[in-house]
PDB file of C-alpha atoms and ligand atoms in Angstrom:
ATOM      1  CA  MET A   1     -13.264  74.707   9.797  1.00  0.00           C
ATOM      2  CA  GLN A   2     -11.420  72.528   7.333  1.00  0.00           C
ATOM      3  CA  THR A   3      -8.115  72.887   5.525  1.00  0.00           C
ATOM      4  CA  ILE A   4      -7.924  71.878   1.887  1.00  0.00           C
ATOM      5  CA  GLU A   5      -4.683  71.505  -0.052  1.00  0.00           C
ATOM      6  CA  SER A   6      -5.958  70.000  -3.277  1.00  0.00           C
ATOM      7  CA  VAL A   7      -7.253  72.125  -6.151  1.00  0.00           C
ATOM      8  CA  VAL A   8      -9.779  69.495  -7.217  1.00  0.00           C
ATOM      9  CA  ALA A   9     -11.112  69.058  -3.662  1.00  0.00           C
ATOM     10  CA  MET A  10     -11.539  72.845  -3.345  1.00  0.00           C
ATOM     11  CA  GLN A  11     -13.326  73.052  -6.706  1.00  0.00           C
ATOM     12  CA  ASN A  12     -15.639  70.206  -5.734  1.00  0.00           C
ATOM     13  CA  LEU A  13     -16.490  71.801  -2.413  1.00  0.00           C
ATOM     14  CA  SER A  14     -17.232  75.144  -4.104  1.00  0.00           C
ATOM     15  CA  ARG A  15     -19.383  73.488  -6.736  1.00  0.00           C
ATOM     16  CA  ALA A  16     -21.376  71.695  -4.034  1.00  0.00           C
ATOM     17  CA  ALA A  17     -21.832  74.956  -2.116  1.00  0.00           C
ATOM     18  CA  HIS A  18     -23.177  76.701  -5.223  1.00  0.00           C
ATOM     19  CA  ARG A  19     -25.486  73.761  -5.997  1.00  0.00           C
ATOM     20  CA  SER A  20     -26.999  74.065  -2.539  1.00  0.00           C
ATOM     21  CA  GLY A  21     -27.577  77.777  -3.122  1.00  0.00           C
ATOM     22  CA  ARG A  22     -24.789  79.057  -0.854  1.00  0.00           C
ATOM     23  CA  THR A  23     -22.702  82.093  -1.771  1.00  0.00           C
ATOM     24  CA  ILE A  24     -18.925  82.039  -1.387  1.00  0.00           C
ATOM     25  CA  ALA A  25     -16.629  84.821  -0.162  1.00  0.00           C
ATOM     26  CA  LEU A  26     -12.878  84.531  -0.732  1.00  0.00           C
ATOM     27  CA  VAL A  27     -10.071  86.354   1.060  1.00  0.00           C
ATOM     28  CA  PRO A  28      -6.771  85.630  -0.717  1.00  0.00           C
ATOM     29  CA  THR A  29      -3.645  86.035   1.440  1.00  0.00           C
ATOM     30  CA  MET A  30      -0.062  84.927   1.793  1.00  0.00           C
ATOM     31  CA  GLY A  31      -0.684  84.062   5.436  1.00  0.00           C
ATOM     32  CA  PHE A  32       1.046  85.245   8.623  1.00  0.00           C
ATOM     33  CA  LEU A  33      -2.289  86.819   9.416  1.00  0.00           C
ATOM     34  CA  HIS A  34      -2.742  90.147  11.179  1.00  0.00           C
ATOM     35  CA  ASP A  35      -5.680  92.462  11.908  1.00  0.00           C
ATOM     36  CA  GLY A  36      -5.657  93.773   8.314  1.00  0.00           C
ATOM     37  CA  HIS A  37      -6.402  90.267   7.088  1.00  0.00           C
ATOM     38  CA  ALA A  38      -8.911  89.852   9.938  1.00  0.00           C
ATOM     39  CA  SER A  39     -10.903  92.891   8.807  1.00  0.00           C
ATOM     40  CA  LEU A  40     -11.183  91.359   5.318  1.00  0.00           C
ATOM     41  CA  LEU A  41     -12.312  88.094   6.893  1.00  0.00           C
ATOM     42  CA  ARG A  42     -14.939  89.843   9.017  1.00  0.00           C
ATOM     43  CA  GLU A  43     -16.402  91.530   5.950  1.00  0.00           C
ATOM     44  CA  GLY A  44     -16.174  88.257   4.026  1.00  0.00           C
ATOM     45  CA  ARG A  45     -18.065  86.508   6.837  1.00  0.00           C
ATOM     46  CA  ARG A  46     -20.833  89.078   6.425  1.00  0.00           C
ATOM     47  CA  ARG A  47     -21.002  88.751   2.662  1.00  0.00           C
ATOM     48  CA  GLY A  48     -20.763  85.023   1.989  1.00  0.00           C
ATOM     49  CA  ASP A  49     -22.448  81.897   3.315  1.00  0.00           C
ATOM     50  CA  LEU A  50     -19.168  80.026   2.917  1.00  0.00           C
ATOM     51  CA  LEU A  51     -16.026  81.940   3.881  1.00  0.00           C
ATOM     52  CA  VAL A  52     -12.827  80.730   2.222  1.00  0.00           C
ATOM     53  CA  LEU A  53      -9.394  81.990   3.236  1.00  0.00           C
ATOM     54  CA  SER A  54      -6.591  81.139   0.858  1.00  0.00           C
ATOM     55  CA  ILE A  55      -3.047  81.035   2.173  1.00  0.00           C
ATOM     56  CA  PHE A  56      -0.427  80.743  -0.521  1.00  0.00           C
ATOM     57  CA  VAL A  57       2.986  82.385  -0.657  1.00  0.00           C
ATOM     58  CA  ASN A  58       2.975  82.759  -4.406  1.00  0.00           C
ATOM     59  CA  PRO A  59       6.442  82.257  -5.881  1.00  0.00           C
ATOM     60  CA  THR A  60       5.610  83.895  -9.230  1.00  0.00           C
ATOM     61  CA  GLN A  61       5.010  87.325  -7.679  1.00  0.00           C
ATOM     62  CA  PHE A  62       8.456  87.491  -6.055  1.00  0.00           C
ATOM     63  CA  GLY A  63      11.396  88.750  -8.087  1.00  0.00           C
ATOM     64  CA  VAL A  64      14.904  87.333  -8.060  1.00  0.00           C
ATOM     65  CA  GLY A  65      16.616  88.387  -4.831  1.00  0.00           C
ATOM     66  CA  GLU A  66      13.306  89.215  -3.115  1.00  0.00           C
ATOM     67  CA  ASP A  67      12.096  87.619   0.112  1.00  0.00           C
ATOM     68  CA  PHE A  68      10.183  84.548  -1.127  1.00  0.00           C
ATOM     69  CA  GLU A  69      12.169  82.110   1.049  1.00  0.00           C
ATOM     70  CA  ALA A  70      12.302  84.447   4.055  1.00  0.00           C
ATOM     71  CA  TYR A  71       8.599  85.425   3.882  1.00  0.00           C
ATOM     72  CA  PRO A  72       7.133  84.710   7.352  1.00  0.00           C
ATOM     73  CA  ARG A  73       4.978  81.600   7.596  1.00  0.00           C
ATOM     74  CA  ASP A  74       3.031  80.210  10.566  1.00  0.00           C
ATOM     75  CA  LEU A  75       0.147  78.007   9.484  1.00  0.00           C
ATOM     76  CA  ALA A  76      -0.662  76.871  13.044  1.00  0.00           C
ATOM     77  CA  ARG A  77      -1.147  80.455  14.203  1.00  0.00           C
ATOM     78  CA  ASP A  78      -3.035  81.356  11.008  1.00  0.00           C
ATOM     79  CA  ARG A  79      -5.405  78.464  11.677  1.00  0.00           C
ATOM     80  CA  ALA A  80      -6.223  79.868  15.124  1.00  0.00           C
ATOM     81  CA  VAL A  81      -6.823  83.384  13.731  1.00  0.00           C
ATOM     82  CA  ALA A  82      -8.974  81.965  10.934  1.00  0.00           C
ATOM     83  CA  GLU A  83     -11.014  79.887  13.360  1.00  0.00           C
ATOM     84  CA  GLY A  84     -11.652  83.011  15.450  1.00  0.00           C
ATOM     85  CA  ALA A  85     -12.730  84.964  12.357  1.00  0.00           C
ATOM     86  CA  GLY A  86     -15.321  82.345  11.417  1.00  0.00           C
ATOM     87  CA  VAL A  87     -13.515  80.955   8.373  1.00  0.00           C
ATOM     88  CA  ASP A  88     -15.130  77.796   6.995  1.00  0.00           C
ATOM     89  CA  VAL A  89     -12.350  76.643   4.701  1.00  0.00           C
ATOM     90  CA  ILE A  90      -8.635  77.378   4.524  1.00  0.00           C
ATOM     91  CA  PHE A  91      -7.352  76.666   1.042  1.00  0.00           C
ATOM     92  CA  ALA A  92      -3.588  76.221   1.408  1.00  0.00           C
ATOM     93  CA  PRO A  93      -2.210  74.478  -1.652  1.00  0.00           C
ATOM     94  CA  PRO A  94       1.439  73.448  -1.952  1.00  0.00           C
ATOM     95  CA  ALA A  95       3.303  75.266  -4.752  1.00  0.00           C
ATOM     96  CA  GLY A  96       3.359  72.132  -6.912  1.00  0.00           C
ATOM     97  CA  GLU A  97      -0.431  71.992  -6.789  1.00  0.00           C
ATOM     98  CA  MET A  98      -0.705  75.541  -8.196  1.00  0.00           C
ATOM     99  CA  TYR A  99       2.227  75.362 -10.606  1.00  0.00           C
ATOM    100  CA  PRO A 100       2.690  71.715 -11.621  1.00  0.00           C
ATOM    101  CA  ALA A 101       5.397  70.642 -14.058  1.00  0.00           C
ATOM    102  CA  GLY A 102       4.660  72.012 -17.526  1.00  0.00           C
ATOM    103  CA  TYR A 103       2.912  75.135 -16.232  1.00  0.00           C
ATOM    104  CA  GLN A 104       3.129  77.993 -18.778  1.00  0.00           C
ATOM    105  CA  THR A 105       0.098  80.295 -18.620  1.00  0.00           C
ATOM    106  CA  TYR A 106       0.115  83.859 -17.241  1.00  0.00           C
ATOM    107  CA  VAL A 107      -2.327  86.753 -17.007  1.00  0.00           C
ATOM    108  CA  ASP A 108      -1.046  90.239 -17.774  1.00  0.00           C
ATOM    109  CA  VAL A 109      -2.788  93.559 -17.132  1.00  0.00           C
ATOM    110  CA  GLU A 110      -1.083  96.247 -19.199  1.00  0.00           C
ATOM    111  CA  ARG A 111      -0.940  99.988 -18.389  1.00  0.00           C
ATOM    112  CA  LEU A 112      -2.010  99.875 -14.731  1.00  0.00           C
ATOM    113  CA  THR A 113       0.909  97.598 -13.873  1.00  0.00           C
ATOM    114  CA  LEU A 114       3.610  99.817 -15.410  1.00  0.00           C
ATOM    115  CA  PRO A 115       4.194 102.447 -12.683  1.00  0.00           C
ATOM    116  CA  LEU A 116       4.768 102.257  -8.901  1.00  0.00           C
ATOM    117  CA  CYS A 117       5.362  98.688  -7.683  1.00  0.00           C
ATOM    118  CA  GLY A 118       5.202  97.450 -11.276  1.00  0.00           C
ATOM    119  CA  ALA A 119       8.255  99.561 -12.103  1.00  0.00           C
ATOM    120  CA  SER A 120      10.127  98.618  -8.910  1.00  0.00           C
ATOM    121  CA  ARG A 121       9.245  94.932  -9.055  1.00  0.00           C
ATOM    122  CA  PRO A 122       9.232  93.723 -12.674  1.00  0.00           C
ATOM    123  CA  GLY A 123       6.963  90.712 -13.133  1.00  0.00           C
ATOM    124  CA  HIS A 124       5.325  91.161  -9.724  1.00  0.00           C
ATOM    125  CA  PHE A 125       1.830  91.957 -10.980  1.00  0.00           C
ATOM    126  CA  ARG A 126       1.974  89.247 -13.619  1.00  0.00           C
ATOM    127  CA  GLY A 127       2.432  86.835 -10.731  1.00  0.00           C
ATOM    128  CA  VAL A 128      -0.361  88.459  -8.738  1.00  0.00           C
ATOM    129  CA  THR A 129      -2.927  88.502 -11.548  1.00  0.00           C
ATOM    130  CA  THR A 130      -2.034  84.954 -12.517  1.00  0.00           C
ATOM    131  CA  VAL A 131      -2.434  83.549  -9.019  1.00  0.00           C
ATOM    132  CA  VAL A 132      -5.606  85.551  -8.319  1.00  0.00           C
ATOM    133  CA  SER A 133      -7.124  84.293 -11.599  1.00  0.00           C
ATOM    134  CA  LYS A 134      -6.279  80.758 -10.576  1.00  0.00           C
ATOM    135  CA  LEU A 135      -7.736  81.236  -7.086  1.00  0.00           C
ATOM    136  CA  LEU A 136     -10.930  82.682  -8.569  1.00  0.00           C
ATOM    137  CA  ASN A 137     -11.208  79.706 -10.938  1.00  0.00           C
ATOM    138  CA  ILE A 138     -10.585  77.239  -8.126  1.00  0.00           C
ATOM    139  CA  VAL A 139     -12.732  78.763  -5.359  1.00  0.00           C
ATOM    140  CA  GLN A 140     -15.400  80.278  -7.675  1.00  0.00           C
ATOM    141  CA  PRO A 141     -16.336  82.978  -5.147  1.00  0.00           C
ATOM    142  CA  ASP A 142     -19.248  85.375  -5.544  1.00  0.00           C
ATOM    143  CA  VAL A 143     -17.226  88.002  -3.679  1.00  0.00           C
ATOM    144  CA  ALA A 144     -13.468  88.436  -3.266  1.00  0.00           C
ATOM    145  CA  LEU A 145     -12.013  90.895  -0.769  1.00  0.00           C
ATOM    146  CA  PHE A 146      -8.747  92.820  -1.047  1.00  0.00           C
ATOM    147  CA  GLY A 147      -7.116  95.556   1.041  1.00  0.00           C
ATOM    148  CA  ALA A 148      -6.380  99.119  -0.065  1.00  0.00           C
ATOM    149  CA  LYS A 149      -2.981  98.691   1.606  1.00  0.00           C
ATOM    150  CA  ASP A 150      -1.976  97.270  -1.783  1.00  0.00           C
ATOM    151  CA  TYR A 151      -3.764 100.027  -3.689  1.00  0.00           C
ATOM    152  CA  GLN A 152      -2.288  99.286  -7.107  1.00  0.00           C
ATOM    153  CA  GLN A 153      -2.952  95.562  -6.680  1.00  0.00           C
ATOM    154  CA  LEU A 154      -6.615  96.290  -5.955  1.00  0.00           C
ATOM    155  CA  ALA A 155      -6.857  98.530  -9.045  1.00  0.00           C
ATOM    156  CA  VAL A 156      -5.155  95.905 -11.208  1.00  0.00           C
ATOM    157  CA  ILE A 157      -7.445  93.125  -9.959  1.00  0.00           C
ATOM    158  CA  ARG A 158     -10.558  95.230 -10.536  1.00  0.00           C
ATOM    159  CA  ARG A 159      -9.332  95.864 -14.096  1.00  0.00           C
ATOM    160  CA  MET A 160      -8.586  92.188 -14.722  1.00  0.00           C
ATOM    161  CA  VAL A 161     -11.970  91.052 -13.387  1.00  0.00           C
ATOM    162  CA  ALA A 162     -13.764  93.607 -15.589  1.00  0.00           C
ATOM    163  CA  ASP A 163     -11.656  92.952 -18.679  1.00  0.00           C
ATOM    164  CA  LEU A 164     -11.928  89.165 -18.473  1.00  0.00           C
ATOM    165  CA  ASN A 165     -15.623  89.182 -17.463  1.00  0.00           C
ATOM    166  CA  MET A 166     -14.920  87.225 -14.317  1.00  0.00           C
ATOM    167  CA  PRO A 167     -18.202  86.620 -12.458  1.00  0.00           C
ATOM    168  CA  VAL A 168     -17.064  87.928  -9.070  1.00  0.00           C
ATOM    169  CA  GLU A 169     -17.613  91.112  -7.087  1.00  0.00           C
ATOM    170  CA  VAL A 170     -14.333  92.684  -5.970  1.00  0.00           C
ATOM    171  CA  VAL A 171     -14.587  94.432  -2.607  1.00  0.00           C
ATOM    172  CA  GLY A 172     -11.862  96.838  -1.490  1.00  0.00           C
ATOM    173  CA  MET A 173     -11.304  97.338   2.242  1.00  0.00           C
ATOM    174  CA  PRO A 174      -9.619 100.245   4.071  1.00  0.00           C
ATOM    175  CA  ILE A 175      -6.066 100.048   5.417  1.00  0.00           C
ATOM    176  CA  VAL A 176      -5.847  98.785   9.002  1.00  0.00           C
ATOM    177  CA  ARG A 177      -3.150 100.528  11.069  1.00  0.00           C
ATOM    178  CA  GLU A 178      -1.513 100.182  14.462  1.00  0.00           C
ATOM    179  CA  VAL A 179      -2.520 102.923  16.906  1.00  0.00           C
ATOM    180  CA  ASP A 180       0.716 104.782  16.080  1.00  0.00           C
ATOM    181  CA  GLY A 181      -0.127 104.785  12.373  1.00  0.00           C
ATOM    182  CA  LEU A 182       2.015 101.938  11.022  1.00  0.00           C
ATOM    183  CA  ALA A 183       0.065 100.037   8.369  1.00  0.00           C
ATOM    184  CA  LEU A 184      -0.191  96.380   9.338  1.00  0.00           C
ATOM    185  CA  SER A 185       1.869  94.116   7.130  1.00  0.00           C
ATOM    186  CA  SER A 186       3.250  90.604   7.438  1.00  0.00           C
ATOM    187  CA  ARG A 187       6.618  92.141   6.522  1.00  0.00           C
ATOM    188  CA  ASN A 188       6.584  94.274   9.703  1.00  0.00           C
ATOM    189  CA  ALA A 189       7.835  91.064  11.337  1.00  0.00           C
ATOM    190  CA  TYR A 190      11.232  91.768   9.716  1.00  0.00           C
ATOM    191  CA  LEU A 191      11.627  95.068  11.607  1.00  0.00           C
ATOM    192  CA  SER A 192      13.718  95.464  14.759  1.00  0.00           C
ATOM    193  CA  PRO A 193      12.154  97.679  17.462  1.00  0.00           C
ATOM    194  CA  GLU A 194      14.301 100.612  16.252  1.00  0.00           C
ATOM    195  CA  GLN A 195      13.374  99.998  12.609  1.00  0.00           C
ATOM    196  CA  ARG A 196       9.707  99.821  13.568  1.00  0.00           C
ATOM    197  CA  GLN A 197      10.036 103.341  14.995  1.00  0.00           C
ATOM    198  CA  SER A 198      11.756 104.472  11.787  1.00  0.00           C
ATOM    199  CA  ALA A 199       8.952 102.922   9.740  1.00  0.00           C
ATOM    200  CA  LEU A 200       6.514 105.420  11.242  1.00  0.00           C
ATOM    201  CA  CYS A 201       7.881 107.992   8.772  1.00  0.00           C
ATOM    202  CA  LEU A 202       5.645 106.483   6.080  1.00  0.00           C
ATOM    203  CA  SER A 203       2.314 107.093   7.833  1.00  0.00           C
ATOM    204  CA  ARG A 204       3.638 110.360   9.275  1.00  0.00           C
ATOM    205  CA  SER A 205       4.370 111.648   5.782  1.00  0.00           C
ATOM    206  CA  LEU A 206       0.887 110.642   4.604  1.00  0.00           C
ATOM    207  CA  ARG A 207      -0.654 112.577   7.488  1.00  0.00           C
ATOM    208  CA  THR A 208       1.492 115.596   6.621  1.00  0.00           C
ATOM    209  CA  ALA A 209       0.351 115.421   2.985  1.00  0.00           C
ATOM    210  CA  LYS A 210      -3.331 115.131   3.919  1.00  0.00           C
ATOM    211  CA  ALA A 211      -3.088 118.050   6.352  1.00  0.00           C
ATOM    212  CA  LEU A 212      -1.432 120.184   3.687  1.00  0.00           C
ATOM    213  CA  TYR A 213      -4.128 119.240   1.195  1.00  0.00           C
ATOM    214  CA  ARG A 214      -6.849 119.982   3.748  1.00  0.00           C
ATOM    215  CA  SER A 215      -5.325 123.409   4.333  1.00  0.00           C
ATOM    216  CA  GLY A 216      -5.813 124.156   0.625  1.00  0.00           C
ATOM    217  CA  GLU A 217      -2.524 123.164  -1.015  1.00  0.00           C
ATOM    218  CA  ARG A 218      -3.148 121.699  -4.479  1.00  0.00           C
ATOM    219  CA  ASN A 219       0.324 121.888  -5.988  1.00  0.00           C
ATOM    220  CA  VAL A 220       1.703 118.348  -6.052  1.00  0.00           C
ATOM    221  CA  ALA A 221       5.317 119.584  -6.226  1.00  0.00           C
ATOM    222  CA  THR A 222       4.855 121.415  -2.916  1.00  0.00           C
ATOM    223  CA  VAL A 223       3.237 118.430  -1.211  1.00  0.00           C
ATOM    224  CA  ARG A 224       5.944 116.138  -2.578  1.00  0.00           C
ATOM    225  CA  GLU A 225       8.645 118.366  -1.075  1.00  0.00           C
ATOM    226  CA  ARG A 226       7.082 118.096   2.372  1.00  0.00           C
ATOM    227  CA  VAL A 227       6.572 114.327   2.114  1.00  0.00           C
ATOM    228  CA  THR A 228      10.169 113.880   0.956  1.00  0.00           C
ATOM    229  CA  ALA A 229      11.399 115.993   3.883  1.00  0.00           C
ATOM    230  CA  VAL A 230       9.465 113.937   6.455  1.00  0.00           C
ATOM    231  CA  ILE A 231      10.953 110.720   5.108  1.00  0.00           C
ATOM    232  CA  ALA A 232      14.448 112.207   4.679  1.00  0.00           C
ATOM    233  CA  ALA A 233      14.383 113.173   8.377  1.00  0.00           C
ATOM    234  CA  GLU A 234      14.509 109.458   9.146  1.00  0.00           C
ATOM    235  CA  PRO A 235      18.098 108.290   8.549  1.00  0.00           C
ATOM    236  CA  ALA A 236      17.149 104.593   8.309  1.00  0.00           C
ATOM    237  CA  ALA A 237      14.695 105.232   5.460  1.00  0.00           C
ATOM    238  CA  ALA A 238      15.569 104.968   1.759  1.00  0.00           C
ATOM    239  CA  VAL A 239      12.885 106.058  -0.717  1.00  0.00           C
ATOM    240  CA  ASP A 240      11.964 103.678  -3.519  1.00  0.00           C
ATOM    241  CA  TYR A 241       9.168 105.927  -4.777  1.00  0.00           C
ATOM    242  CA  ILE A 242       6.958 108.820  -3.686  1.00  0.00           C
ATOM    243  CA  GLU A 243       4.259 109.273  -6.288  1.00  0.00           C
ATOM    244  CA  PHE A 244       1.104 111.284  -6.802  1.00  0.00           C
ATOM    245  CA  ARG A 245      -1.293 109.664  -9.215  1.00  0.00           C
ATOM    246  CA  ASN A 246      -4.912 109.659 -10.213  1.00  0.00           C
ATOM    247  CA  GLY A 247      -6.616 107.164  -7.897  1.00  0.00           C
ATOM    248  CA  ASP A 248      -8.411 105.462 -10.775  1.00  0.00           C
ATOM    249  CA  SER A 249      -6.143 105.595 -13.833  1.00  0.00           C
ATOM    250  CA  LEU A 250      -2.886 105.720 -11.820  1.00  0.00           C
ATOM    251  CA  GLU A 251      -1.677 108.403 -14.233  1.00  0.00           C
ATOM    252  CA  GLU A 252       0.638 111.039 -12.820  1.00  0.00           C
ATOM    253  CA  VAL A 253      -0.938 114.310 -11.679  1.00  0.00           C
ATOM    254  CA  ALA A 254       0.509 117.782 -11.052  1.00  0.00           C
ATOM    255  CA  VAL A 255      -2.571 119.297  -9.430  1.00  0.00           C
ATOM    256  CA  ALA A 256      -4.104 117.447  -6.504  1.00  0.00           C
ATOM    257  CA  ASP A 257      -7.769 116.678  -5.959  1.00  0.00           C
ATOM    258  CA  ASP A 258      -9.717 114.426  -3.570  1.00  0.00           C
ATOM    259  CA  ARG A 259      -8.986 111.359  -5.708  1.00  0.00           C
ATOM    260  CA  THR A 260      -5.238 111.935  -5.848  1.00  0.00           C
ATOM    261  CA  LEU A 261      -3.366 108.896  -4.615  1.00  0.00           C
ATOM    262  CA  LEU A 262      -0.155 109.407  -2.699  1.00  0.00           C
ATOM    263  CA  ALA A 263       1.706 106.106  -2.900  1.00  0.00           C
ATOM    264  CA  LEU A 264       4.950 105.367  -1.067  1.00  0.00           C
ATOM    265  CA  ALA A 265       7.508 102.598  -1.155  1.00  0.00           C
ATOM    266  CA  VAL A 266      10.305 103.021   1.368  1.00  0.00           C
ATOM    267  CA  LYS A 267      13.037 100.688   2.487  1.00  0.00           C
ATOM    268  CA  ILE A 268      13.793 100.490   6.195  1.00  0.00           C
ATOM    269  CA  GLY A 269      17.030  98.539   6.301  1.00  0.00           C
ATOM    270  CA  THR A 270      16.383  95.652   3.922  1.00  0.00           C
ATOM    271  CA  THR A 271      12.588  95.698   4.452  1.00  0.00           C
ATOM    272  CA  ARG A 272      10.580  97.322   1.702  1.00  0.00           C
ATOM    273  CA  LEU A 273       7.341  98.832   3.022  1.00  0.00           C
ATOM    274  CA  ILE A 274       4.475 100.380   1.088  1.00  0.00           C
ATOM    275  CA  ASP A 275       1.708 102.693   2.225  1.00  0.00           C
ATOM    276  CA  ASN A 276      -0.735 105.071   0.583  1.00  0.00           C
ATOM    277  CA  CYS A 277      -3.647 107.430   1.015  1.00  0.00           C
ATOM    278  CA  LEU A 278      -6.058 109.430  -1.066  1.00  0.00           C
ATOM    279  CA  LEU A 279      -5.395 113.092  -0.274  1.00  0.00           C
ATOM    280  CA  GLY A 280      -9.108 113.810   0.143  1.00  0.00           C
ATOM    281  CA  GLU A 281      -9.795 111.039   2.655  1.00  0.00           C
ATOM    282  CA  GLU A 282     -10.166 111.700   6.400  1.00  0.00           C
TER     283      GLU A 282
HETATM  284  P1  AMP B 301      -0.973  89.646   1.841  1.00  0.00           P
HETATM  285  O1  AMP B 301      -1.114  88.457   2.727  1.00  0.00           O
HETATM  286  O2  AMP B 301       0.014  90.654   2.340  1.00  0.00           O
HETATM  287  O3  AMP B 301      -0.807  89.275   0.405  1.00  0.00           O
HETATM  288  O4  AMP B 301      -2.361  90.418   1.933  1.00  0.00           O
HETATM  289  C1  AMP B 301      -3.576  89.756   1.689  1.00  0.00           C
HETATM  290  C2  AMP B 301      -4.680  90.766   1.592  1.00  0.00           C
HETATM  291  O5  AMP B 301      -4.748  91.504   2.809  1.00  0.00           O
HETATM  292  C3  AMP B 301      -4.435  91.786   0.476  1.00  0.00           C
HETATM  293  O6  AMP B 301      -5.673  92.072  -0.159  1.00  0.00           O
HETATM  294  C4  AMP B 301      -3.921  92.982   1.219  1.00  0.00           C
HETATM  295  O7  AMP B 301      -4.177  94.207   0.582  1.00  0.00           O
HETATM  296  C5  AMP B 301      -4.703  92.885   2.523  1.00  0.00           C
HETATM  297  N1  AMP B 301      -3.995  93.616   3.569  1.00  0.00           N
HETATM  298  C6  AMP B 301      -2.707  93.494   3.952  1.00  0.00           C
HETATM  299  N2  AMP B 301      -2.396  94.388   4.921  1.00  0.00           N
HETATM  300  C7  AMP B 301      -3.526  95.105   5.144  1.00  0.00           C
HETATM  301  C8  AMP B 301      -3.861  96.182   6.013  1.00  0.00           C
HETATM  302  N3  AMP B 301      -2.977  96.716   6.852  1.00  0.00           N
HETATM  303  N4  AMP B 301      -5.118  96.679   5.965  1.00  0.00           N
HETATM  304  C9  AMP B 301      -6.041  96.155   5.108  1.00  0.00           C
HETATM  305  N5  AMP B 301      -5.779  95.146   4.275  1.00  0.00           N
HETATM  306  C10 AMP B 301      -4.561  94.619   4.282  1.00  0.00           C
END
């Protein structure tokens, strides 16, 4: 396994891999790896001859007052996890390598980025689509893997790749959870033991919604009431959004079906957590 910090070195390595007929799989991350990232890496290992893990805490996707500086970082530990997952190359550029002086180009996906996290975090998706475009141009993967934990991000990236004719297959992977239901996230590291317990209200409310849907409830207003009640029962939780949207268009829905996305953003103390499910999934 090698670590590359330079954009040109990464591009040269990718070009050489393609010339020798090898396929490339890319897993883009912000590091502080957990089992969610590991599941993407495992699938990437299966799908590409060369497995590239990018680790870059991307400043342009953090808003003013968000946790860019505080975001957990541990490259030594990430290296060990990556090695264990069979990663061939870690691409970990310094910020100045990705955004050198004079930088002024951004990628913007329109309607899909307006609701949900796009509404709560203005400019966030512009940062995401810009950095993912850059990573795709640098690593030139045949396949890039993303988690459904960031459902809207996955939808936005699929849209961008289709709209801009990017020659890469986007693979979405299911959410990996702790045994008690908490979706794995690098930001879980911010939670105290008590807050971690409180954070279970997110996955609990998703389970409640799915059970209600399974029992035949199709009225979104009714499901929303129950989800809101589960989260309200947790004093440490403050709702950013609870939304029911079409899983493809992300347009709001009033009547639920199997493809209805329930997306949550909830603050536990100062930590903003997101989670989601499709009502029709197991
Ligand atoms: P991040 O490092 O948080 O930017 O995440 C990097 C990639 O890992 C993104 O595609 C995320 O959606 C994915 N990811 C993060 N947490 C999980 C999880 N619990 N299950 C599956 N994928 C995840």
